[in-house]
Coordinates of C-alpha atoms and ligand atoms in Angstrom, one line a residue:
X1 CA 14.6 -15.7 -12.9
X2 CA 13.3 -12.6 -14.5
X3 CA 10.0 -11.8 -13.9
X4 CA 7.6 -8.8 -15.5
X5 CA 4.5 -8.0 -13.0
X6 CA 1.5 -5.5 -13.8
X7 CA 0.1 -3.9 -11.0
X8 CA -3.7 -1.8 -11.9
X9 CA -5.2 -2.6 -8.8
X10 CA -6.3 1.2 -8.2
X11 CA -5.2 4.6 -9.4
X12 CA -1.3 3.6 -10.6
X13 CA -0.6 2.1 -13.7
X14 CA 2.5 0.1 -12.9
X15 CA 4.8 -2.3 -14.7
X16 CA 8.4 -3.8 -13.5
X17 CA 10.6 -6.3 -13.6
X18 CA 12.7 -8.3 -11.1
X19 CA 15.3 -10.6 -11.1
X20 CA 15.3 -12.3 -7.5
X21 CA 15.8 -9.6 -5.3
X22 CA 17.3 -7.0 -7.8
X23 CA 14.8 -4.5 -9.1
X24 CA 15.8 -4.1 -13.1
X25 CA 12.5 -1.6 -13.5
X26 CA 10.0 -0.1 -11.5
X27 CA 7.7 2.5 -13.9
X28 CA 4.8 4.1 -12.2
X29 CA 2.3 6.2 -13.9
X30 CA 0.1 8.0 -11.2
X31 CA -3.3 8.9 -12.4
X32 CA -3.6 10.9 -9.2
X33 CA -4.3 14.6 -11.1
X34 CA -7.2 12.7 -13.3
X35 CA -8.7 12.2 -9.6
X36 CA -7.7 15.2 -7.8
X37 CA -10.9 16.9 -9.0
X38 CA -13.4 14.4 -7.6
X39 CA -11.6 14.4 -4.1
X40 CA -10.6 10.8 -4.6
X41 CA -10.4 7.8 -7.4
X42 CA -13.5 7.3 -9.6
X43 CA -13.2 3.6 -10.5
X44 CA -14.6 3.8 -14.0
X45 CA -11.8 6.9 -14.7
X46 CA -9.4 4.5 -13.4
X47 CA -10.2 1.6 -15.8
X48 CA -10.2 3.9 -18.9
X49 CA -7.0 5.6 -17.9
X50 CA -5.4 2.0 -17.3
X51 CA -6.3 1.1 -20.8
X52 CA -4.5 3.8 -22.4
X53 CA -1.4 3.7 -20.3
X54 CA -0.8 0.2 -19.7
X55 CA 1.1 -0.5 -23.0
X56 CA 3.3 2.2 -23.0
X57 CA 4.0 1.6 -19.3
X58 CA 5.0 -2.1 -19.9
X59 CA 6.9 -1.0 -22.9
X60 CA 9.1 1.4 -20.5
X61 CA 9.1 -1.1 -17.9
X62 CA 11.1 -3.4 -20.5
X63 CA 12.9 -0.8 -21.8
X64 CA 14.5 0.6 -18.2
X65 CA 15.4 -3.1 -17.6
X66 CA 17.0 -3.3 -21.1
X67 CA 15.3 -6.5 -21.9
X68 CA 12.5 -8.0 -24.3
X69 CA 9.2 -9.6 -23.5
X70 CA 10.9 -12.8 -24.9
X71 CA 13.8 -12.5 -22.3
X72 CA 11.2 -12.7 -18.9
X73 CA 10.7 -16.0 -17.6
X74 CA 7.1 -15.5 -16.2
X75 CA 4.6 -12.9 -16.1
X76 CA 2.8 -11.6 -12.9
X77 CA -0.2 -9.5 -12.2
X78 CA -2.3 -8.3 -9.2
X79 CA -5.7 -10.7 -9.2
X80 CA -6.9 -8.5 -6.5
X81 CA -8.2 -7.2 -4.0
X82 CA -8.8 -3.8 -5.8
X83 CA -11.4 -1.8 -7.9
X84 CA -12.6 -4.8 -10.1
X85 CA -12.3 -3.0 -13.9
X86 CA -8.7 -1.6 -12.9
X87 CA -7.7 -5.3 -12.1
X88 CA -9.4 -6.4 -15.5
X89 CA -6.9 -4.1 -17.5
X90 CA -4.2 -5.5 -15.5
X91 CA -5.0 -9.2 -16.0
X92 CA -6.1 -9.2 -19.5
X93 CA -3.0 -7.3 -20.2
X94 CA -1.1 -9.8 -18.5
X95 CA -2.5 -13.0 -20.3
X96 CA -2.2 -11.3 -23.6
X97 CA 1.6 -11.0 -23.1
X98 CA 2.1 -14.3 -21.6
X99 CA 0.0 -16.3 -24.3
X100 CA 1.6 -14.4 -26.9
X101 CA 5.1 -15.8 -25.7
X102 CA 3.7 -19.1 -23.9
X103 CA 5.0 -18.0 -20.6
X104 CA 3.5 -19.1 -17.3
X105 CA 1.5 -16.2 -15.5
X106 CA 1.1 -15.9 -11.9
X107 CA -1.9 -14.0 -10.0
X108 CA -0.8 -12.2 -7.1
X109 CA -2.4 -11.2 -4.3
X110 CA -2.1 -7.4 -3.7
X111 CA -1.2 -7.6 0.1
X112 CA 1.2 -10.3 -0.4
X113 CA 3.0 -7.7 -2.8
X114 CA 3.2 -5.2 -0.3
X115 CA 4.9 -7.7 2.0
X116 CA 7.2 -8.8 -0.6
X117 CA 8.5 -5.3 -1.2
X118 CA 10.7 -6.1 1.7
X119 CA 12.4 -8.9 -0.1
X120 CA 14.0 -6.5 -2.4
X121 CA 17.4 -4.9 -2.7
X122 CA 19.0 -3.1 -0.6
X123 CA 19.3 -5.3 2.5
X124 CA 16.7 -7.7 1.3
X125 CA 14.8 -9.1 4.8
X126 CA 13.8 -12.8 4.9
X127 CA 11.1 -14.1 7.3
X128 CA 10.6 -14.2 9.9
X129 CA 9.4 -10.7 10.6
X130 CA 6.3 -8.8 12.0
X131 CA 5.2 -6.6 9.0
X132 CA 2.4 -3.6 9.4
X133 CA 0.7 -2.9 6.3
X134 CA -1.3 0.5 5.9
X135 CA -2.7 1.6 2.6
X136 CA -5.5 3.4 1.4
X137 CA -7.9 -0.1 1.4
X138 CA -6.2 -1.9 4.2
X139 CA -4.5 -1.8 7.8
X140 CA -3.2 -4.8 9.1
X141 CA -0.7 -6.6 11.1
X142 CA 1.0 -9.6 9.6
X143 CA 3.3 -12.3 11.1
X144 CA 5.2 -13.2 8.3
X145 CA 7.0 -16.6 9.3
X146 CA 7.7 -17.6 5.4
X147 CA 7.3 -16.3 2.2
X148 CA 4.2 -16.6 0.3
X149 CA 2.0 -16.3 3.1
X150 CA 1.1 -14.6 6.6
X151 CA -0.9 -14.6 9.8
X152 CA -3.2 -11.9 10.2
X153 CA -3.1 -11.0 14.0
X154 CA -5.1 -7.9 13.5
X155 CA -6.8 -5.4 11.2
X156 CA -8.9 -2.4 11.0
X157 CA -12.5 -3.0 11.5
X158 CA -14.2 -0.1 9.9
X159 CA -11.9 2.6 7.6
X160 CA -8.1 1.8 6.4
X161 CA -5.5 4.5 7.8
X162 CA -5.1 5.9 4.4
X163 CA -8.5 6.1 3.9
X164 CA -8.9 8.1 7.1
X165 CA -5.9 10.9 5.9
X166 CA -7.7 10.8 2.5
X167 CA -11.0 11.7 3.8
X168 CA -9.1 14.0 6.6
X169 CA -7.6 15.9 3.7
X170 CA -10.6 16.3 1.8
X171 CA -12.5 17.9 4.9
X172 CA -9.4 20.3 5.6
X173 CA -9.5 21.2 1.7
X174 CA -5.8 19.8 1.0
X175 CA -6.8 17.8 -2.0
X176 CA -5.8 14.1 -3.0
X177 CA -4.1 11.8 -2.1
X178 CA -4.7 13.0 1.4
X179 CA -1.5 11.3 3.2
X180 CA 1.2 13.0 1.4
X181 CA -1.0 16.4 1.6
X182 CA -1.7 16.1 5.6
X183 CA 1.9 15.1 5.9
X184 CA 3.1 18.1 3.7
X185 CA 0.4 20.5 5.8
X186 CA 1.5 18.6 9.3
X187 CA 5.0 20.3 8.9
X188 CA 3.9 23.5 9.8
X189 CA 1.4 22.6 13.0
X190 CA 1.4 21.7 16.3
X191 CA 0.7 17.8 16.8
X192 CA -0.8 18.7 20.5
X193 CA -3.0 21.6 19.4
X194 CA -6.0 19.2 19.1
X195 CA -6.7 16.2 21.2
X196 CA -8.1 13.7 18.7
X197 CA -9.3 10.1 20.1
X198 CA -7.1 7.2 19.9
X199 CA -9.7 4.8 19.2
X200 CA -9.5 1.2 20.5
X201 CA -6.6 2.3 23.0
X202 CA -8.2 0.4 25.9
X203 CA -9.3 -2.6 23.5
X204 CA -7.0 -5.7 24.4
X205 CA -6.6 -7.1 20.9
X206 CA -4.6 -6.0 17.8
X207 CA -7.3 -4.5 15.7
X208 CA -7.5 -1.0 14.3
X209 CA -10.4 1.4 13.9
X210 CA -10.4 5.1 12.1
X211 CA -14.1 5.9 11.9
X212 CA -14.4 7.6 14.9
X213 CA -11.2 9.5 14.5
X214 CA -12.5 10.9 11.3
X215 CA -15.8 11.6 13.0
X216 CA -14.2 13.4 15.7
X217 CA -12.5 15.6 13.0
X218 CA -15.9 16.3 11.1
X219 CA -17.5 17.7 14.2
X220 CA -14.0 19.9 15.0
X221 CA -14.2 21.1 11.6
X222 CA -17.6 21.8 11.9
X223 CA -17.6 24.2 15.0
X224 CA -14.9 26.4 13.3
X225 CA -15.4 29.5 11.5
X226 CA -14.0 29.4 7.8
X227 CA -11.3 31.7 9.2
X228 CA -10.3 29.6 12.2
X229 CA -10.0 26.7 10.0
X230 CA -8.0 28.5 7.4
X231 CA -5.4 29.9 10.8
X232 CA -5.4 26.4 12.1
X233 CA -5.3 23.8 9.4
X234 CA -1.7 23.1 10.0
X235 CA -2.4 22.3 13.4
X236 CA -5.6 20.4 12.7
X237 CA -3.4 18.0 10.0
X238 CA -0.6 17.8 12.2
X239 CA -3.1 16.6 15.2
X240 CA -4.7 14.3 13.0
X241 CA -1.9 12.7 11.7
X242 CA -0.2 12.3 15.5
X243 CA -3.4 10.4 16.4
X244 CA -3.4 8.1 13.1
X245 CA 0.5 7.3 13.9
X246 CA 0.1 7.0 17.3
X247 CA -2.7 4.2 17.0
X248 CA -0.2 2.5 14.2
X249 CA 3.0 2.4 16.6
X250 CA 0.7 1.3 19.6
X251 CA -0.5 -1.6 18.0
X252 CA 2.7 -2.7 16.7
X253 CA 4.3 -2.2 20.2
X254 CA 1.3 -4.4 21.4
X255 CA 2.1 -7.0 19.2
X256 CA 5.8 -7.0 19.9
X257 CA 5.0 -7.2 23.5
X258 CA 2.8 -10.1 22.5
X259 CA 5.7 -12.7 20.6
X260 CA 8.9 -12.1 20.3
X261 CA 10.3 -11.0 16.9
X262 CA 13.9 -10.3 15.4
X263 CA 12.8 -8.0 12.6
X264 CA 9.9 -5.6 11.7
X265 CA 8.8 -4.3 8.4
X266 CA 6.4 -1.8 6.9
X267 CA 4.4 -1.8 3.6
X268 CA 1.4 0.3 1.8
X269 CA 1.3 4.1 1.2
X270 CA 1.0 5.1 4.6
X271 CA 4.4 3.7 5.4
X272 CA 5.8 6.6 3.7
X273 CA 4.9 8.7 5.9
X274 CA 8.2 10.4 7.9
X275 CA 6.4 10.4 11.5
X276 CA 5.2 6.9 11.4
X277 CA 8.4 5.8 9.9
X278 CA 10.5 7.8 12.9
X279 CA 8.3 6.3 15.7
X280 CA 8.6 2.9 14.4
X281 CA 12.2 3.3 14.1
X282 CA 12.4 4.7 17.5
X283 CA 10.5 1.6 19.1
X284 CA 12.7 -0.9 16.8
X285 CA 15.6 1.3 18.5
X286 CA 14.8 0.9 22.0
X287 CA 13.7 -2.8 21.5
X288 CA 17.1 -3.7 19.6
X289 CA 15.1 -4.6 16.6
X290 CA 15.9 -5.0 12.8
X291 CA 13.9 -2.7 10.8
X292 CA 13.4 -2.7 7.2
X293 CA 12.1 0.6 5.4
X294 CA 11.8 0.2 1.8
X295 CA 11.7 3.5 -0.3
X296 CA 8.6 5.3 -0.3
X297 CA 8.4 4.2 -4.2
X298 CA 8.2 1.0 -2.8
X299 CA 5.3 1.5 -0.2
X300 CA 3.2 2.8 -2.3
X301 CA 1.5 0.6 -5.1
X302 CA 3.9 -0.4 -7.6
X303 CA 4.7 -3.7 -9.8
X304 CA 8.2 -4.5 -8.7
X305 CA 6.5 -5.6 -5.3
X306 CA 4.0 -7.6 -7.1
X307 CA 7.0 -9.5 -9.1
X308 CA 8.6 -9.8 -6.1
X309 CA 5.8 -12.0 -4.5
X310 CA 5.7 -14.1 -7.7
X311 CA 9.6 -15.2 -7.0
X312 CA 8.0 -17.4 -4.3
X313 CA 4.7 -18.5 -6.1
X314 CA 4.1 -21.4 -8.8
X315 CA 2.9 -19.6 -12.1
X316 CA 0.1 -21.3 -13.9
X317 CA 1.3 -22.9 -17.3
X318 CA 0.4 -21.8 -20.3
X319 CA -2.7 -22.1 -21.8
X320 CA -4.3 -22.7 -18.3
X321 CA -4.6 -19.2 -17.4
X322 CA -6.5 -18.5 -20.0
X323 CA -9.8 -19.7 -18.5
X324 CA -9.3 -17.4 -15.2
X325 CA -12.3 -15.2 -14.2
X326 CA -10.7 -11.9 -13.5
X327 CA -11.5 -12.1 -10.0
X328 CA -11.0 -15.8 -9.2
X329 CA -7.4 -15.7 -11.2
Ligands
LIG1 O1 -0.3 1.2 -0.9 P1 -1.1 2.1 -1.5 O2 -0.5 3.2 -2.7 O3 -2.6 2.1 -2.1 C1 -3.2 1.0 -1.3 O4 -3.4 -0.1 -1.8 O5 -4.5 1.3 -0.9 O6 -1.8 3.4 -0.8 C2 -2.5 4.5 -0.7 C3 -2.9 5.3 0.4 C4 -3.3 6.4 0.3 O7 -4.5 6.8 1.3 C5 -2.4 7.6 0.4 O8 -3.2 9.0 1.0 C6 -1.4 6.9 1.3 O9 -1.2 5.7 1.0 N1 -0.4 7.6 1.7 C7 0.0 8.4 2.5 C8 1.6 9.1 2.3 N2 1.6 8.6 1.1 C9 0.6 7.8 0.4 N3 0.0 8.3 3.9 C10 0.3 9.1 4.7 N4 1.8 9.5 4.5 C11 2.1 9.8 2.8 N5 3.7 10.3 3.2
LIG2 ZN1 -1.5 -1.2 -2.0

């Protein structure tokens, strides 16, 4: 069952082919350098770049997989959530590709894609498992009891973890995307140099909150002279990252206390973060749980994860999908 998938929900133009749990290709063209000068993704700029990149990226995905469009059994595309103009480019392209060969087309929820990255080789993980998704747009704990659906146990009440890291990096003059920049700067810093709050620490639920943490950094930076900021940037990055990781890991532990799970998985761009991966690995080690850590390339946005989610989704037959609205696919 070969699925060709497209993912254009934010600023990465992605296409990939999977055959069941096997990734045949996973092409990602990052636009980060175009958005870096603005310190974040500019939606209109993203849409225009997707338009330029999508056809070459699809060609590369088919080429890397060693197949032609005729060889795929179905096409899949991210239908949301995401930037509407950016999504539209992927959805229109996928409709065109599928319709040209009378192939069926599946519209996939982006978050299901991040969960489904864990179904891929090596060592595919089958439900049930507890999944922490932390990305630029979302932070949530998902109870995955079967393929194709999950129960949201908790989610962020304000900013997403990646969004907080991106904003912190901007404040610290570390560039975009912020997560990898903070991780790089933090490597030379002391995570205990500054004591940032862990929002919701005493709240009994499984929700997250990152806006107070961001505000604490704003005030800390405001009170530093430029030269102090320069000399303490690594410590600030390390302490901020530690506070983000602490909140994510402590919520995960609380979810593990509340319900018995045999396996834990991660998803979303922040799941590429080494201190977070190490922290969760230590928790799973201590509790004797299986931990599935996908490669960083499968954590951040990519199309193989969308194709993986499509494996358990009934696609719409031709020509039904031609009538889809972009946001209601
Ligand atoms: O999943 P993703 O690629 O896109 C969304 O669905 O949002 O996640 C992007 C987010 C950004 O906020 C980025 O700063 C963060 O993931 N990120 C990281 C790392 N790599 C990407 N955060 C922490 N450490 C990383 N190594
Ligand atoms: Zn994502």
